[in-house]
Amino acid sequence: MISRKAIDRIVLAVESTALITTCACAGTSSLPGQDILDLINEKRIAHGCNTVSGDDQLRAAAERHAVDIRDHPQHFGSPGTNPPLSDIHRGTDGTDGGARIAAAGYSPLLEWGEIIYWAPGAPGNTPQATVEWWMNSPDHRSQIETCSYKQAGVGVLYPNGIQWIAVVDFGRSSP
C-alpha cells in the first residue's frame, strides 16, 4: 500500500513538470529544491561532512537572488550565458550573498557560502545536472564540501518551463 505522503510527492512531481510547485520541506519550496538539497547532502556525507539541514531564512535569501537573476537578463544575461554579463553573485542592488542572508533574518551569521547554476534548458535543467556541474567545478565543490556549514536554503526557478536557475545559500549561525 502506498502511503499518503508518497502519493502527495508523486502528485507534486507530476505537477512540477510544468512549473515548480510548493513543498512543505524546510529550506526549500519545491520538489526540485528538495532533490538538490538531498543530492548535496549525499556529496557531503561522501566527503565526510555532516548533512546540512534546510533553513527557510536561507531559502528566502536564495530565492530572492534567483528572482533577481531571472528578472534582470540585461544585467546577468540569459540562463546559461557563460560567462555571465556581471558577477552572478552580486545582486542588481549591489548585495552579496552574506547581505541577502542577513536581510532574510538568519543570525548570527558566522559563516556563509553561495553557489549558483543556470541552464538554458535540457539536459541541464535537472537537480542531478545541477549538482554534477557544481561537483565538477572546484570552487563550487569546495562550498558543498565545507563541513562547517550547518544549514542550507535552496531557491529554484524554472522560467518558461525550460530554463533553470538554482541558488543555494549555506550558513552557520552557531559554533
Backbone as JSON Lines, residues from 0, in Angstrom:
{"i":0,"aa":"M","n":[0.84,-1.18,0.0],"ca":[0.0,0.0,0.0],"c":[0.89,1.24,0.0]}
{"i":1,"aa":"I","n":[0.54,2.21,-0.8],"ca":[1.3,3.46,-0.91],"c":[0.79,4.44,0.15]}
{"i":2,"aa":"S","n":[1.74,5.05,0.87],"ca":[1.37,5.99,1.92],"c":[0.84,7.29,1.33]}
{"i":3,"aa":"R","n":[0.12,8.04,2.15],"ca":[-0.4,9.34,1.72],"c":[0.75,10.29,1.36]}
{"i":4,"aa":"K","n":[1.84,10.24,2.13],"ca":[3.0,11.09,1.85],"c":[3.58,10.76,0.48]}
{"i":5,"aa":"A","n":[3.68,9.46,0.15],"ca":[4.21,9.06,-1.15],"c":[3.29,9.52,-2.27]}
{"i":6,"aa":"I","n":[1.99,9.42,-2.06],"ca":[1.03,9.87,-3.07],"c":[1.16,11.38,-3.28]}
{"i":7,"aa":"D","n":[1.25,12.14,-2.18],"ca":[1.41,13.59,-2.3],"c":[2.67,13.93,-3.07]}
{"i":8,"aa":"R","n":[3.77,13.23,-2.81],"ca":[5.03,13.5,-3.5],"c":[4.91,13.18,-4.99]}
{"i":9,"aa":"I","n":[4.22,12.09,-5.33],"ca":[4.03,11.72,-6.74],"c":[3.19,12.8,-7.44]}
{"i":10,"aa":"V","n":[2.11,13.25,-6.8],"ca":[1.26,14.28,-7.39],"c":[2.07,15.55,-7.62]}
{"i":11,"aa":"L","n":[2.86,15.96,-6.62],"ca":[3.67,17.16,-6.78],"c":[4.72,16.99,-7.87]}
{"i":12,"aa":"A","n":[5.3,15.8,-7.99],"ca":[6.3,15.55,-9.03],"c":[5.67,15.68,-10.41]}
{"i":13,"aa":"V","n":[4.47,15.15,-10.58],"ca":[3.77,15.26,-11.86],"c":[3.46,16.72,-12.16]}
{"i":14,"aa":"E","n":[2.97,17.46,-11.15],"ca":[2.66,18.86,-11.36],"c":[3.91,19.67,-11.68]}
{"i":15,"aa":"S","n":[5.06,19.28,-11.13],"ca":[6.28,20.08,-11.3],"c":[6.86,19.99,-12.71]}
{"i":16,"aa":"T","n":[6.32,19.13,-13.56],"ca":[6.83,19.09,-14.92],"c":[6.49,20.37,-15.67]}
{"i":17,"aa":"A","n":[5.44,21.07,-15.25],"ca":[5.05,22.3,-15.91],"c":[5.57,23.53,-15.17]}
{"i":18,"aa":"L","n":[5.62,23.46,-13.86],"ca":[6.12,24.58,-13.08],"c":[6.59,24.07,-11.73]}
{"i":19,"aa":"I","n":[7.36,24.88,-11.04],"ca":[7.86,24.49,-9.74],"c":[6.73,24.62,-8.73]}
{"i":20,"aa":"T","n":[6.49,23.57,-7.98],"ca":[5.4,23.57,-7.01],"c":[5.95,23.7,-5.6]}
{"i":21,"aa":"T","n":[5.04,23.94,-4.67],"ca":[5.47,24.1,-3.3],"c":[5.75,22.76,-2.65]}
{"i":22,"aa":"C","n":[6.55,22.83,-1.61],"ca":[6.95,21.66,-0.85],"c":[6.96,22.06,0.61]}
{"i":23,"aa":"A","n":[6.48,21.2,1.48],"ca":[6.47,21.5,2.91],"c":[7.79,21.1,3.54]}
{"i":24,"aa":"C","n":[8.87,21.29,2.84],"ca":[10.2,20.88,3.3],"c":[10.97,22.11,3.75]}
{"i":25,"aa":"A","n":[11.55,22.07,4.94],"ca":[12.34,23.21,5.42],"c":[13.51,23.46,4.48]}
{"i":26,"aa":"G","n":[13.75,24.72,4.18],"ca":[14.89,25.1,3.35],"c":[14.65,25.05,1.86]}
{"i":27,"aa":"T","n":[13.48,24.57,1.43],"ca":[13.16,24.52,0.01],"c":[11.68,24.87,-0.15]}
{"i":28,"aa":"S","n":[11.3,25.22,-1.35],"ca":[9.88,25.48,-1.61],"c":[9.42,24.68,-2.83]}
{"i":29,"aa":"S","n":[10.22,23.68,-3.23],"ca":[9.86,22.89,-4.4],"c":[10.48,21.51,-4.3]}
{"i":30,"aa":"L","n":[9.92,20.58,-5.03],"ca":[10.5,19.24,-5.08],"c":[11.89,19.24,-5.71]}
{"i":31,"aa":"P","n":[12.12,19.97,-6.81],"ca":[13.49,20.03,-7.33],"c":[14.46,20.62,-6.3]}
{"i":32,"aa":"G","n":[14.01,21.6,-5.53],"ca":[14.87,22.17,-4.49],"c":[15.21,21.15,-3.43]}
{"i":33,"aa":"Q","n":[14.22,20.36,-3.02],"ca":[14.49,19.31,-2.03],"c":[15.43,18.26,-2.62]}
{"i":34,"aa":"D","n":[15.26,17.93,-3.89],"ca":[16.16,16.97,-4.54],"c":[17.59,17.5,-4.56]}
{"i":35,"aa":"I","n":[17.75,18.79,-4.83],"ca":[19.1,19.39,-4.82],"c":[19.7,19.29,-3.43]}
{"i":36,"aa":"L","n":[18.92,19.63,-2.4],"ca":[19.41,19.54,-1.03],"c":[19.79,18.11,-0.68]}
{"i":37,"aa":"D","n":[18.98,17.14,-1.08],"ca":[19.29,15.73,-0.82],"c":[20.59,15.31,-1.52]}
{"i":38,"aa":"L","n":[20.76,15.73,-2.78],"ca":[21.98,15.38,-3.52],"c":[23.21,16.05,-2.9]}
{"i":39,"aa":"I","n":[23.06,17.29,-2.47],"ca":[24.17,17.98,-1.79],"c":[24.55,17.21,-0.53]}
{"i":40,"aa":"N","n":[23.56,16.78,0.22],"ca":[23.86,16.04,1.44],"c":[24.52,14.7,1.15]}
{"i":41,"aa":"E","n":[24.16,14.05,0.06],"ca":[24.86,12.81,-0.34],"c":[26.34,13.1,-0.59]}
{"i":42,"aa":"K","n":[26.61,14.19,-1.29],"ca":[28.02,14.56,-1.58],"c":[28.76,14.92,-0.29]}
{"i":43,"aa":"R","n":[28.1,15.62,0.62],"ca":[28.73,15.99,1.89],"c":[29.07,14.74,2.7]}
{"i":44,"aa":"I","n":[28.16,13.8,2.77],"ca":[28.41,12.56,3.51],"c":[29.58,11.81,2.9]}
{"i":45,"aa":"A","n":[29.61,11.73,1.57],"ca":[30.71,11.03,0.89],"c":[32.06,11.7,1.17]}
{"i":46,"aa":"H","n":[32.03,13.01,1.43],"ca":[33.26,13.76,1.73],"c":[33.63,13.69,3.21]}
{"i":47,"aa":"G","n":[32.73,13.16,4.03],"ca":[32.99,13.06,5.47],"c":[32.38,14.18,6.29]}
{"i":48,"aa":"C","n":[31.52,14.98,5.68],"ca":[30.84,16.07,6.4],"c":[29.5,15.59,6.92]}
{"i":49,"aa":"N","n":[28.97,16.31,7.89],"ca":[27.59,16.11,8.3],"c":[26.68,16.73,7.25]}
{"i":50,"aa":"T","n":[25.42,16.31,7.24],"ca":[24.45,16.9,6.33],"c":[24.13,18.32,6.8]}
{"i":51,"aa":"V","n":[23.62,19.13,5.89],"ca":[23.08,20.44,6.25],"c":[21.57,20.29,6.33]}
{"i":52,"aa":"S","n":[20.99,20.96,7.31],"ca":[19.53,20.95,7.41],"c":[18.97,22.13,6.62]}
{"i":53,"aa":"G","n":[17.76,21.97,6.15],"ca":[17.12,23.04,5.4],"c":[16.72,24.18,6.33]}
{"i":54,"aa":"D","n":[16.93,25.4,5.88],"ca":[16.59,26.57,6.66],"c":[15.81,27.54,5.78]}
{"i":55,"aa":"D","n":[14.64,27.97,6.28],"ca":[13.77,28.81,5.47],"c":[14.28,30.23,5.28]}
{"i":56,"aa":"Q","n":[15.09,30.75,6.21],"ca":[15.66,32.08,6.01],"c":[16.72,32.03,4.91]}
{"i":57,"aa":"L","n":[17.52,30.98,4.9],"ca":[18.5,30.81,3.82],"c":[17.78,30.6,2.49]}
{"i":58,"aa":"R","n":[16.68,29.85,2.51],"ca":[15.89,29.64,1.29],"c":[15.36,30.97,0.77]}
{"i":59,"aa":"A","n":[14.87,31.83,1.66],"ca":[14.34,33.12,1.24],"c":[15.44,33.95,0.57]}
{"i":60,"aa":"A","n":[16.64,33.92,1.13],"ca":[17.76,34.67,0.52],"c":[18.1,34.09,-0.85]}
{"i":61,"aa":"A","n":[18.14,32.76,-0.96],"ca":[18.46,32.11,-2.23],"c":[17.39,32.41,-3.28]}
{"i":62,"aa":"E","n":[16.12,32.33,-2.88],"ca":[15.04,32.61,-3.83],"c":[15.06,34.07,-4.27]}
{"i":63,"aa":"R","n":[15.37,34.97,-3.34],"ca":[15.45,36.39,-3.69],"c":[16.47,36.6,-4.81]}
{"i":64,"aa":"H","n":[17.61,35.94,-4.69],"ca":[18.64,36.13,-5.7],"c":[18.27,35.43,-7.01]}
{"i":65,"aa":"A","n":[17.65,34.26,-6.94],"ca":[17.21,33.59,-8.16],"c":[16.21,34.46,-8.93]}
{"i":66,"aa":"V","n":[15.31,35.11,-8.21],"ca":[14.34,36.01,-8.85],"c":[15.06,37.2,-9.47]}
{"i":67,"aa":"D","n":[16.06,37.75,-8.78],"ca":[16.83,38.87,-9.31],"c":[17.51,38.47,-10.63]}
{"i":68,"aa":"I","n":[18.1,37.28,-10.65],"ca":[18.75,36.79,-11.87],"c":[17.73,36.63,-13.0]}
{"i":69,"aa":"R","n":[16.59,36.02,-12.68],"ca":[15.55,35.81,-13.7],"c":[15.02,37.13,-14.24]}
{"i":70,"aa":"D","n":[14.81,38.09,-13.35],"ca":[14.16,39.34,-13.74],"c":[15.1,40.36,-14.38]}
{"i":71,"aa":"H","n":[16.39,40.09,-14.42],"ca":[17.35,41.06,-14.96],"c":[18.32,40.42,-15.96]}
{"i":72,"aa":"P","n":[17.79,39.86,-17.06],"ca":[18.69,39.27,-18.05],"c":[19.6,40.31,-18.7]}
{"i":73,"aa":"Q","n":[19.18,41.56,-18.71],"ca":[20.03,42.61,-19.27],"c":[21.28,42.83,-18.4]}
{"i":74,"aa":"H","n":[21.21,42.45,-17.13],"ca":[22.33,42.61,-16.2],"c":[23.21,41.35,-16.16]}
{"i":75,"aa":"F","n":[22.58,40.18,-16.05],"ca":[23.31,38.93,-15.9],"c":[23.47,38.15,-17.2]}
{"i":76,"aa":"G","n":[22.56,38.35,-18.14],"ca":[22.48,37.52,-19.33],"c":[21.34,36.53,-19.15]}
{"i":77,"aa":"S","n":[21.04,35.81,-20.2],"ca":[20.01,34.76,-20.12],"c":[20.61,33.54,-19.46]}
{"i":78,"aa":"P","n":[19.76,32.69,-18.84],"ca":[20.3,31.47,-18.23],"c":[21.21,30.72,-19.2]}
{"i":79,"aa":"G","n":[22.37,30.36,-18.68],"ca":[23.36,29.65,-19.47],"c":[24.43,30.54,-20.06]}
{"i":80,"aa":"T","n":[24.24,31.87,-20.04],"ca":[25.27,32.78,-20.55],"c":[26.57,32.53,-19.8]}
{"i":81,"aa":"N","n":[27.62,32.22,-20.55],"ca":[28.9,31.89,-19.91],"c":[30.03,32.64,-20.59]}
{"i":82,"aa":"P","n":[30.68,33.54,-19.89],"ca":[30.4,33.93,-18.5],"c":[29.21,34.88,-18.44]}
{"i":83,"aa":"P","n":[28.62,35.0,-17.23],"ca":[27.52,35.97,-17.08],"c":[28.01,37.38,-17.43]}
{"i":84,"aa":"L","n":[27.09,38.26,-17.76],"ca":[27.45,39.63,-18.12],"c":[28.01,40.4,-16.93]}
{"i":85,"aa":"S","n":[27.56,40.07,-15.73],"ca":[28.02,40.7,-14.49],"c":[28.26,39.6,-13.46]}
{"i":86,"aa":"D","n":[28.95,39.95,-12.37],"ca":[29.18,39.0,-11.29],"c":[27.85,38.4,-10.85]}
{"i":87,"aa":"I","n":[27.69,37.12,-11.07],"ca":[26.42,36.43,-10.8],"c":[26.08,36.4,-9.31]}
{"i":88,"aa":"H","n":[27.07,36.57,-8.46],"ca":[26.84,36.54,-7.02],"c":[26.5,37.91,-6.44]}
{"i":89,"aa":"R","n":[26.63,38.95,-7.21],"ca":[26.3,40.3,-6.73],"c":[24.96,40.69,-7.35]}
{"i":90,"aa":"G","n":[24.0,40.99,-6.48],"ca":[22.67,41.35,-6.94],"c":[22.65,42.69,-7.66]}
{"i":91,"aa":"T","n":[21.57,42.94,-8.36],"ca":[21.45,44.22,-9.06],"c":[21.38,45.39,-8.09]}
{"i":92,"aa":"D","n":[21.09,45.11,-6.83],"ca":[21.09,46.16,-5.8],"c":[22.44,46.28,-5.11]}
{"i":93,"aa":"G","n":[23.44,45.54,-5.58],"ca":[24.78,45.6,-5.01],"c":[25.05,44.64,-3.87]}
{"i":94,"aa":"T","n":[24.05,43.89,-3.44],"ca":[24.24,42.98,-2.32],"c":[24.99,41.71,-2.73]}
{"i":95,"aa":"D","n":[25.73,41.15,-1.76],"ca":[26.31,39.83,-1.95],"c":[25.47,38.84,-1.15]}
{"i":96,"aa":"G","n":[25.83,37.57,-1.22],"ca":[25.05,36.54,-0.53],"c":[24.95,36.79,0.97]}
{"i":97,"aa":"G","n":[26.02,37.23,1.6],"ca":[26.0,37.48,3.03],"c":[24.99,38.55,3.41]}
{"i":98,"aa":"A","n":[24.92,39.61,2.63],"ca":[23.95,40.68,2.9],"c":[22.52,40.18,2.71]}
{"i":99,"aa":"R","n":[22.3,39.37,1.67],"ca":[20.96,38.83,1.43],"c":[20.55,37.87,2.55]}
{"i":100,"aa":"I","n":[21.5,37.06,3.02],"ca":[21.23,36.12,4.11],"c":[20.89,36.87,5.38]}
{"i":101,"aa":"A","n":[21.68,37.89,5.71],"ca":[21.42,38.7,6.9],"c":[20.06,39.4,6.8]}
{"i":102,"aa":"A","n":[19.75,39.93,5.6],"ca":[18.47,40.63,5.4],"c":[17.29,39.68,5.56]}
{"i":103,"aa":"A","n":[17.51,38.4,5.31],"ca":[16.44,37.4,5.47],"c":[16.25,37.01,6.94]}
{"i":104,"aa":"G","n":[17.11,37.53,7.82],"ca":[16.94,37.29,9.25],"c":[17.76,36.15,9.82]}
{"i":105,"aa":"Y","n":[18.65,35.58,9.03],"ca":[19.49,34.48,9.52],"c":[20.59,35.09,10.39]}
{"i":106,"aa":"S","n":[20.56,34.77,11.7],"ca":[21.56,35.37,12.58],"c":[21.76,34.53,13.83]}
{"i":107,"aa":"P","n":[22.92,34.67,14.46],"ca":[24.03,35.48,13.98],"c":[24.71,34.77,12.81]}
{"i":108,"aa":"L","n":[25.05,35.51,11.81],"ca":[25.69,34.95,10.61],"c":[27.19,34.82,10.88]}
{"i":109,"aa":"L","n":[27.62,33.6,11.14],"ca":[29.02,33.35,11.44],"c":[29.81,32.95,10.21]}
{"i":110,"aa":"E","n":[29.15,32.28,9.27],"ca":[29.83,31.8,8.06],"c":[28.77,31.57,7.0]}
{"i":111,"aa":"W","n":[29.11,31.89,5.76],"ca":[28.14,31.67,4.68],"c":[28.88,31.34,3.39]}
{"i":112,"aa":"G","n":[28.15,30.76,2.46],"ca":[28.63,30.49,1.12],"c":[27.44,30.43,0.18]}
{"i":113,"aa":"E","n":[27.72,30.58,-1.11],"ca":[26.64,30.58,-2.1],"c":[27.13,29.91,-3.37]}
{"i":114,"aa":"I","n":[26.27,29.1,-3.95],"ca":[26.55,28.51,-5.26],"c":[25.35,28.75,-6.16]}
{"i":115,"aa":"I","n":[25.64,28.97,-7.43],"ca":[24.6,29.29,-8.41],"c":[24.84,28.47,-9.67]}
{"i":116,"aa":"Y","n":[23.76,27.99,-10.24],"ca":[23.82,27.27,-11.52],"c":[22.63,27.73,-12.34]}
{"i":117,"aa":"W","n":[22.87,27.92,-13.63],"ca":[21.77,28.24,-14.52],"c":[21.98,27.54,-15.86]}
{"i":118,"aa":"A","n":[20.89,27.16,-16.46],"ca":[20.95,26.44,-17.73],"c":[19.84,26.95,-18.64]}
{"i":119,"aa":"P","n":[20.11,26.99,-19.96],"ca":[19.09,27.45,-20.89],"c":[18.0,26.42,-21.15]}
{"i":120,"aa":"G","n":[18.24,25.17,-20.77],"ca":[17.25,24.11,-20.99],"c":[17.88,22.75,-20.83]}
{"i":121,"aa":"A","n":[17.21,21.73,-21.38],"ca":[17.69,20.36,-21.28],"c":[19.03,20.23,-21.99]}
{"i":122,"aa":"P","n":[19.9,19.36,-21.51],"ca":[19.74,18.44,-20.4],"c":[20.16,19.02,-19.05]}
{"i":123,"aa":"G","n":[20.46,20.32,-18.99],"ca":[21.0,20.9,-17.77],"c":[19.98,21.35,-16.76]}
{"i":124,"aa":"N","n":[18.7,21.19,-17.05],"ca":[17.67,21.72,-16.16],"c":[17.09,20.66,-15.22]}
{"i":125,"aa":"T","n":[17.98,19.96,-14.52],"ca":[17.55,18.97,-13.54],"c":[18.4,19.11,-12.27]}
{"i":126,"aa":"P","n":[17.9,18.62,-11.15],"ca":[18.71,18.63,-9.93],"c":[20.03,17.85,-10.12]}
{"i":127,"aa":"Q","n":[19.97,16.73,-10.79],"ca":[21.17,15.91,-10.99],"c":[22.22,16.65,-11.81]}
{"i":128,"aa":"A","n":[21.81,17.28,-12.9],"ca":[22.75,18.03,-13.74],"c":[23.34,19.21,-12.97]}
{"i":129,"aa":"T","n":[22.52,19.84,-12.15],"ca":[22.96,20.98,-11.36],"c":[24.07,20.58,-10.4]}
{"i":130,"aa":"V","n":[23.8,19.55,-9.6],"ca":[24.78,19.13,-8.59],"c":[26.02,18.53,-9.26]}
{"i":131,"aa":"E","n":[25.84,17.84,-10.36],"ca":[27.0,17.29,-11.1],"c":[27.9,18.43,-11.6]}
{"i":132,"aa":"W","n":[27.29,19.5,-12.12],"ca":[28.08,20.64,-12.59],"c":[28.85,21.26,-11.42]}
{"i":133,"aa":"W","n":[28.17,21.46,-10.3],"ca":[28.84,22.02,-9.12],"c":[30.01,21.14,-8.67]}
{"i":134,"aa":"M","n":[29.81,19.85,-8.68],"ca":[30.87,18.94,-8.21],"c":[32.05,18.91,-9.17]}
{"i":135,"aa":"N","n":[31.84,19.27,-10.42],"ca":[32.93,19.33,-11.4],"c":[33.61,20.69,-11.46]}
{"i":136,"aa":"S","n":[33.17,21.61,-10.63],"ca":[33.75,22.95,-10.53],"c":[34.45,23.05,-9.17]}
{"i":137,"aa":"P","n":[35.76,23.2,-9.13],"ca":[36.46,23.21,-7.84],"c":[35.92,24.23,-6.83]}
{"i":138,"aa":"D","n":[35.59,25.45,-7.27],"ca":[35.08,26.46,-6.34],"c":[33.71,26.07,-5.77]}
{"i":139,"aa":"H","n":[32.84,25.56,-6.62],"ca":[31.5,25.17,-6.16],"c":[31.58,23.92,-5.29]}
{"i":140,"aa":"R","n":[32.4,22.98,-5.71],"ca":[32.58,21.75,-4.93],"c":[33.07,22.08,-3.53]}
{"i":141,"aa":"S","n":[34.01,23.03,-3.42],"ca":[34.54,23.36,-2.1],"c":[33.45,23.94,-1.2]}
{"i":142,"aa":"Q","n":[32.48,24.65,-1.76],"ca":[31.37,25.14,-0.94],"c":[30.51,23.98,-0.44]}
{"i":143,"aa":"I","n":[30.2,23.04,-1.3],"ca":[29.41,21.87,-0.9],"c":[30.14,21.08,0.16]}
{"i":144,"aa":"E","n":[31.47,20.99,0.05],"ca":[32.27,20.17,0.96],"c":[32.84,20.96,2.14]}
{"i":145,"aa":"T","n":[32.32,22.15,2.4],"ca":[32.71,22.89,3.6],"c":[31.94,22.31,4.77]}
{"i":146,"aa":"C","n":[32.63,21.53,5.58],"ca":[31.97,20.77,6.65],"c":[31.43,21.65,7.77]}
{"i":147,"aa":"S","n":[31.9,22.89,7.89],"ca":[31.44,23.74,8.98],"c":[30.04,24.32,8.75]}
{"i":148,"aa":"Y","n":[29.53,24.28,7.52],"ca":[28.17,24.75,7.28],"c":[27.19,23.83,8.0]}
{"i":149,"aa":"K","n":[26.14,24.41,8.57],"ca":[25.13,23.65,9.32],"c":[23.78,23.62,8.62]}
{"i":150,"aa":"Q","n":[23.47,24.69,7.86],"ca":[22.17,24.79,7.2],"c":[22.36,25.23,5.75]}
{"i":151,"aa":"A","n":[21.29,25.03,4.99],"ca":[21.28,25.48,3.59],"c":[19.85,25.81,3.2]}
{"i":152,"aa":"G","n":[19.74,26.7,2.24],"ca":[18.45,27.02,1.64],"c":[18.59,27.0,0.14]}
{"i":153,"aa":"V","n":[17.59,26.47,-0.55],"ca":[17.65,26.29,-2.0],"c":[16.53,27.08,-2.66]}
{"i":154,"aa":"G","n":[16.89,27.88,-3.64],"ca":[15.92,28.58,-4.47],"c":[16.05,28.09,-5.9]}
{"i":155,"aa":"V","n":[14.98,27.59,-6.47],"ca":[14.99,27.09,-7.85],"c":[13.86,27.75,-8.63]}
{"i":156,"aa":"L","n":[14.2,28.29,-9.78],"ca":[13.19,28.83,-10.69],"c":[13.33,28.1,-12.02]}
{"i":157,"aa":"Y","n":[12.22,27.96,-12.72],"ca":[12.15,27.23,-13.97],"c":[11.43,28.09,-15.0]}
{"i":158,"aa":"P","n":[12.06,29.25,-15.37],"ca":[11.38,30.16,-16.29],"c":[11.0,29.49,-17.61]}
{"i":159,"aa":"N","n":[9.81,29.77,-18.04],"ca":[9.28,29.25,-19.31],"c":[9.21,27.73,-19.35]}
{"i":160,"aa":"G","n":[9.37,27.06,-18.2],"ca":[9.33,25.61,-18.15],"c":[10.52,24.96,-18.83]}
{"i":161,"aa":"I","n":[11.52,25.74,-19.19],"ca":[12.68,25.22,-19.91],"c":[13.97,25.62,-19.21]}
{"i":162,"aa":"Q","n":[14.12,26.93,-18.98],"ca":[15.34,27.43,-18.35],"c":[15.37,26.99,-16.89]}
{"i":163,"aa":"W","n":[16.54,27.2,-16.25],"ca":[16.74,26.69,-14.9],"c":[17.69,27.61,-14.17]}
{"i":164,"aa":"I","n":[17.28,28.09,-13.01],"ca":[18.13,28.91,-12.15],"c":[18.08,28.3,-10.76]}
{"i":165,"aa":"A","n":[19.23,27.89,-10.24],"ca":[19.31,27.3,-8.9],"c":[20.34,28.07,-8.08]}
{"i":166,"aa":"V","n":[19.93,28.5,-6.89],"ca":[20.81,29.19,-5.96],"c":[20.75,28.45,-4.64]}
{"i":167,"aa":"V","n":[21.9,28.15,-4.06],"ca":[21.96,27.55,-2.73],"c":[22.78,28.47,-1.85]}
{"i":168,"aa":"D","n":[22.19,28.86,-0.72],"ca":[22.89,29.64,0.28],"c":[23.15,28.72,1.49]}
{"i":169,"aa":"F","n":[24.41,28.65,1.89],"ca":[24.83,27.86,3.05],"c":[25.08,28.81,4.21]}
{"i":170,"aa":"G","n":[24.91,28.31,5.42],"ca":[25.2,29.15,6.57],"c":[25.55,28.37,7.81]}
{"i":171,"aa":"R","n":[26.11,29.12,8.75],"ca":[26.36,28.63,10.1],"c":[26.09,29.79,11.02]}
{"i":172,"aa":"S","n":[25.17,29.56,11.97],"ca":[24.82,30.62,12.89],"c":[25.22,30.31,14.33]}
{"i":173,"aa":"S","n":[25.75,29.12,14.57],"ca":[26.22,28.77,15.91],"c":[27.45,27.89,15.76]}
{"i":174,"aa":"P","n":[28.29,27.87,16.8],"ca":[29.54,27.08,16.72],"c":[29.3,25.6,16.5]}
